[in-house]
Coordinates of C-alpha atoms in Angstrom, one line a residue:
M96 CA 8.1 -1.5 -7.4
A97 CA 8.6 2.3 -6.9
I98 CA 8.7 5.0 -9.5
T99 CA 10.3 8.4 -9.2
K100 CA 7.8 11.3 -9.4
H101 CA 9.2 12.6 -12.7
W102 CA 9.0 9.1 -14.3
R103 CA 12.7 8.8 -14.8
F104 CA 13.5 5.5 -13.0
A105 CA 11.5 2.5 -11.8
Y106 CA 13.0 0.5 -8.9
V107 CA 12.0 -3.2 -8.8
T108 CA 12.7 -5.5 -5.9
N109 CA 13.9 -9.0 -6.9
K110 CA 13.0 -11.2 -4.0
D111 CA 14.9 -14.3 -5.1
S112 CA 18.1 -12.6 -6.2
A113 CA 18.6 -10.1 -3.3
S114 CA 18.7 -7.2 -5.6
V115 CA 16.9 -4.1 -6.9
S116 CA 16.7 -3.5 -10.6
V117 CA 16.8 0.1 -11.9
I118 CA 14.8 0.6 -15.1
D119 CA 15.3 3.7 -17.2
I120 CA 11.7 4.6 -18.1
L121 CA 12.8 6.7 -21.1
T122 CA 14.5 3.7 -22.8
N123 CA 12.7 0.8 -21.1
I124 CA 16.1 -0.7 -20.4
M125 CA 17.5 -2.0 -17.0
S126 CA 20.3 0.4 -16.3
K127 CA 21.6 -1.1 -13.1
R128 CA 21.2 -3.9 -10.5
I129 CA 21.9 -3.0 -6.9
E130 CA 22.7 -5.7 -4.4
V131 CA 20.6 -5.4 -1.2
G132 CA 19.6 -7.8 1.6
N133 CA 17.9 -11.2 1.3
S134 CA 14.3 -11.4 0.1
P135 CA 13.7 -7.7 -0.6
C136 CA 10.0 -7.0 -0.5
H137 CA 8.8 -3.4 -0.5
I138 CA 10.6 -0.3 -1.6
A139 CA 9.8 3.4 -0.8
I140 CA 11.3 6.6 -2.1
T141 CA 11.6 9.8 -0.1
P142 CA 9.6 12.8 -1.3
D143 CA 12.7 14.7 -2.3
E144 CA 13.7 11.6 -4.4
K145 CA 17.2 11.4 -2.8
L146 CA 16.9 8.1 -1.1
A147 CA 15.1 4.7 -1.5
Y148 CA 14.5 2.3 1.3
V149 CA 14.2 -1.4 0.8
A150 CA 12.7 -3.8 3.3
N151 CA 14.7 -7.1 3.3
Q152 CA 12.5 -9.7 4.9
D153 CA 15.2 -12.5 5.4
S154 CA 18.0 -10.1 6.4
A155 CA 16.2 -8.3 9.2
N156 CA 17.3 -5.0 7.8
V157 CA 16.5 -2.1 5.5
S158 CA 18.9 -1.1 2.6
V159 CA 19.3 2.6 1.8
I160 CA 19.9 3.5 -1.8
D161 CA 21.3 6.8 -3.1
V162 CA 18.9 7.6 -5.9
G163 CA 21.3 10.1 -7.5
T164 CA 24.0 7.5 -8.0
N165 CA 21.9 4.3 -7.7
T166 CA 24.3 2.8 -5.2
K167 CA 23.6 1.2 -1.7
I168 CA 24.7 3.5 1.1
T169 CA 24.1 1.3 4.1
D170 CA 21.9 -1.3 5.8
I171 CA 19.9 -0.6 8.9
E172 CA 19.0 -3.4 11.4
V173 CA 15.3 -3.3 12.2
G174 CA 14.4 -6.8 13.5
D175 CA 12.9 -9.9 12.0
N176 CA 10.8 -10.0 8.8
P177 CA 10.6 -6.4 7.6
F178 CA 8.3 -6.6 4.5
H179 CA 6.7 -3.2 4.1
I180 CA 8.0 0.4 4.4
K181 CA 6.6 3.8 3.9
V182 CA 8.1 7.3 4.3
T183 CA 6.2 10.1 6.1
P184 CA 4.8 13.0 4.1
D185 CA 7.5 15.3 5.4
G186 CA 10.2 12.9 4.4
K187 CA 11.8 12.8 7.9
Q188 CA 11.0 9.3 8.9
A189 CA 10.4 5.8 7.4
Y190 CA 8.0 3.3 9.1
V191 CA 8.9 -0.4 8.7
L192 CA 6.2 -3.0 9.1
K193 CA 7.3 -6.5 10.3
R194 CA 5.4 -9.8 10.1
P195 CA 4.3 -11.4 12.2
S196 CA 5.6 -9.2 15.0
K197 CA 3.7 -6.8 17.1
N198 CA 5.8 -3.8 16.5
I199 CA 7.0 -1.4 13.8
S200 CA 10.4 0.2 13.5
V201 CA 11.0 3.9 12.8
I202 CA 14.0 5.1 10.8
D203 CA 15.4 8.7 10.9
V204 CA 15.9 9.5 7.3
Q205 CA 18.6 12.2 7.9
T206 CA 20.8 9.8 9.9
S207 CA 19.7 6.5 8.3
S208 CA 19.4 5.0 11.8
K209 CA 16.6 3.2 13.7
I210 CA 15.2 5.6 16.4
S211 CA 12.2 3.7 17.8
D212 CA 10.1 0.6 17.9
I213 CA 6.4 1.1 18.4
E214 CA 4.1 -1.6 19.8
V215 CA 1.1 -2.2 17.6
G216 CA -1.2 -5.1 17.0
E217 CA -0.3 -8.6 15.6
N218 CA 0.9 -8.9 12.0
P219 CA 0.7 -5.3 10.8
S220 CA -0.2 -5.4 7.2
D221 CA -0.5 -1.8 5.9
I222 CA 0.0 1.8 7.0
A223 CA -1.4 5.2 6.0
F224 CA -0.4 8.8 7.0
T225 CA -2.7 11.7 7.5
L226 CA -2.3 14.6 5.1
D227 CA -0.9 16.9 7.8
G228 CA 1.7 14.2 8.7
K229 CA 0.7 14.1 12.4
Q230 CA -0.8 10.6 12.6
A231 CA -0.3 7.1 11.2
Y232 CA -2.9 4.4 10.9
V233 CA -1.7 0.8 11.0
A234 CA -3.9 -2.1 10.0
N235 CA -3.1 -5.2 12.2
A236 CA -4.3 -8.3 10.3
N237 CA -4.3 -10.8 13.2
S238 CA -5.6 -8.4 15.9
E239 CA -8.7 -7.1 14.1
N240 CA -7.8 -3.6 14.9
V241 CA -6.1 -0.4 13.7
S242 CA -3.3 1.3 15.7
V243 CA -3.2 5.1 15.7
I244 CA 0.3 6.5 16.1
D245 CA 1.5 10.0 16.9
I246 CA 4.2 10.5 14.3
H247 CA 6.1 13.3 16.1
A248 CA 6.3 11.4 19.4
N249 CA 6.4 7.9 17.8
T250 CA 3.9 6.6 20.4
L251 CA 0.7 4.6 20.2
I252 CA -2.2 6.9 21.1
Q253 CA -5.3 4.7 20.3
T254 CA -6.4 1.3 19.1
I255 CA -9.6 1.0 17.0
G256 CA -11.4 -2.3 16.6
V257 CA -12.4 -3.0 13.0
G258 CA -13.3 -6.2 11.0
S259 CA -11.6 -9.5 10.7
I260 CA -8.1 -9.5 9.0
P261 CA -7.8 -5.8 8.1
F262 CA -5.5 -5.9 5.1
Q263 CA -5.3 -2.6 3.3
I264 CA -5.8 0.9 4.7
R265 CA -6.1 4.3 2.9
I266 CA -7.0 7.9 3.8
T267 CA -9.4 9.8 1.5
P268 CA -7.9 12.7 -0.6
D269 CA -9.6 15.3 1.7
G270 CA -7.9 13.7 4.7
K271 CA -11.2 13.3 6.6
K272 CA -11.7 9.5 6.5
V273 CA -9.8 6.3 6.8
Y274 CA -10.9 3.3 4.8
V275 CA -10.0 -0.2 5.9
A276 CA -10.6 -3.4 3.9
N277 CA -11.3 -6.4 6.1
I278 CA -10.7 -9.5 4.1
A279 CA -12.3 -12.1 6.4
S280 CA -15.4 -10.2 7.4
D281 CA -16.1 -9.1 3.8
N282 CA -16.5 -5.4 4.7
V283 CA -14.9 -2.0 4.7
T284 CA -14.6 0.0 7.9
V285 CA -14.8 3.8 7.7
I286 CA -13.1 5.9 10.4
N287 CA -13.4 9.6 11.1
V288 CA -9.9 11.1 11.3
E289 CA -10.9 13.9 13.6
T290 CA -12.5 11.7 16.2
N291 CA -11.0 8.3 15.4
A292 CA -14.5 6.9 15.7
I293 CA -16.0 4.3 13.4
I294 CA -18.7 6.0 11.3
Q295 CA -19.7 3.2 9.0
T296 CA -19.1 -0.5 8.1
I297 CA -19.9 -1.2 4.5
K298 CA -20.7 -4.7 3.3
V299 CA -18.8 -5.6 0.1
G300 CA -18.0 -8.9 -1.7
R301 CA -16.0 -11.9 -0.5
I302 CA -12.3 -11.4 0.4
P303 CA -11.8 -7.7 -0.3
F304 CA -8.0 -7.6 -0.8
H305 CA -7.3 -4.3 -2.3
F306 CA -9.2 -1.0 -3.2
A307 CA -8.4 2.2 -4.9
I308 CA -9.9 5.7 -4.3
T309 CA -10.4 8.1 -7.1
P310 CA -8.2 11.3 -6.9
D311 CA -11.3 13.5 -6.6
G312 CA -12.3 11.5 -3.5
K313 CA -15.7 10.6 -4.8
R314 CA -15.5 6.8 -5.2
A315 CA -13.7 3.8 -3.8
Y316 CA -13.4 0.7 -5.9
V317 CA -13.0 -2.5 -3.8
V318 CA -11.7 -5.7 -5.4
N319 CA -13.5 -8.8 -4.1
A320 CA -11.3 -11.8 -4.8
N321 CA -13.7 -14.6 -4.2
S322 CA -16.7 -12.9 -5.7
S323 CA -15.0 -12.0 -9.0
N324 CA -16.4 -8.5 -8.8
V325 CA -15.7 -4.9 -7.8
T326 CA -17.8 -3.0 -5.3
V327 CA -18.2 0.7 -6.0
I328 CA -18.5 2.9 -2.9
D329 CA -19.8 6.5 -2.7
I330 CA -17.4 8.1 -0.3
E331 CA -19.7 11.0 0.6
T332 CA -22.5 8.7 1.8
N333 CA -20.3 5.7 2.7
T334 CA -22.6 3.3 0.8
S335 CA -22.2 0.7 -1.9
V336 CA -23.7 2.0 -5.1
Q337 CA -22.7 -0.6 -7.8
T338 CA -21.2 -4.0 -8.3
I339 CA -19.1 -4.7 -11.5
E340 CA -18.3 -8.2 -12.6
V341 CA -14.7 -8.7 -13.5
G342 CA -12.4 -11.7 -14.1
D343 CA -11.6 -14.7 -11.9
L344 CA -9.9 -14.0 -8.6
P345 CA -9.3 -10.3 -9.0
F346 CA -6.5 -9.1 -6.7
H347 CA -5.3 -5.6 -7.4
I348 CA -6.8 -2.4 -8.9
V349 CA -5.4 1.0 -10.0
I350 CA -7.1 4.1 -11.4
S351 CA -5.7 6.1 -14.3
P352 CA -4.4 9.6 -13.5
D353 CA -7.2 11.2 -15.6
E354 CA -9.8 9.3 -13.6
T355 CA -11.5 7.7 -16.6
R356 CA -10.5 4.1 -16.2
A357 CA -9.8 1.5 -13.5
F358 CA -7.7 -1.6 -14.2
V359 CA -8.2 -4.8 -12.3
A360 CA -5.6 -7.7 -12.3
N361 CA -7.5 -11.0 -12.4
Q362 CA -5.2 -13.8 -11.2
N363 CA -7.0 -16.9 -12.3
S364 CA -8.2 -15.7 -15.6
A365 CA -4.9 -14.2 -16.7
N366 CA -6.3 -10.9 -17.8
V367 CA -6.9 -7.3 -16.8
T368 CA -10.4 -5.9 -16.7
V369 CA -10.9 -2.3 -17.8
I370 CA -13.7 -0.3 -16.1
D371 CA -15.2 2.9 -17.3
I372 CA -15.3 5.1 -14.2
E373 CA -17.9 7.5 -15.6
T374 CA -20.5 4.7 -16.2
D375 CA -19.1 2.2 -13.7
S376 CA -19.2 -0.5 -16.4
R377 CA -16.8 -3.1 -17.7
I378 CA -15.3 -2.1 -21.0
T379 CA -13.1 -5.0 -21.9
D380 CA -10.7 -7.7 -20.7
I381 CA -7.1 -7.6 -21.8
K382 CA -5.2 -10.9 -22.0
V383 CA -1.9 -10.9 -20.1
G384 CA 0.5 -13.5 -18.6
D385 CA -0.3 -16.1 -16.0
A386 CA -1.4 -15.1 -12.5
P387 CA -1.2 -11.3 -12.8
L388 CA -1.1 -9.7 -9.3
Y389 CA -0.2 -6.0 -9.2
I390 CA -0.6 -3.2 -11.7
A391 CA 1.3 0.2 -12.0
I392 CA 0.4 3.0 -14.4
N393 CA 2.9 5.4 -16.0

């Protein structure tokens, strides 16, 4: 799901119906359904909110939606199994991750055309851009490494070995560090953006799928699926400072915009754990539907 910056519309990909639902946030009513390719997975909106890009896994293409009219403009062929897409900070390019290939496709936003394929590691799972928009970091799940890409040249400039099955990757708000969650080695790799050197490997719980970094850049909260807990990391020291028990098989975590709460979706216990960020303690559990996976906050 993707939400426009001014909280006007939410765009939801419907994998089994080859469509995107447009929800009017003011009325909480679905205002339109847009036909796209088969098995749409991830969706990304350009910074100027003019276009939305949808990765259609079983159609080997990306659908382009005009956000102003909520209509599909075109489809862009990118190759087999596109599942994740992200737009560069300057809004000029969109990067498409494809599983289980060893390359990613680059789309020129102005022309809505594919301009490049970049060789990376096997099964790229996530991508993050530096704050200056010069580099991209790609976590390659089956290669145990991270590819560093020059965004302007669209070329691979370095490969950094990390842990086993790197799954999620994020850059700290100050732009100085890259955090990589390695789900099979139960740790988080920390990379220095300036040197691309590994500066720390932090042991966490079992199967760390997702993590969230507070907007002030002081803490990272790592969800450990098979430990039923969350590891709290001090970003300044790159050390684990707390472990918080949550529900059964936690999968995803988000932090409230005011930085007072974290919300954890627990798949097997059908609830959401609420964490007080000031005290790093569990406040309550909220019962929800079966097998909750992802959370988004308005």
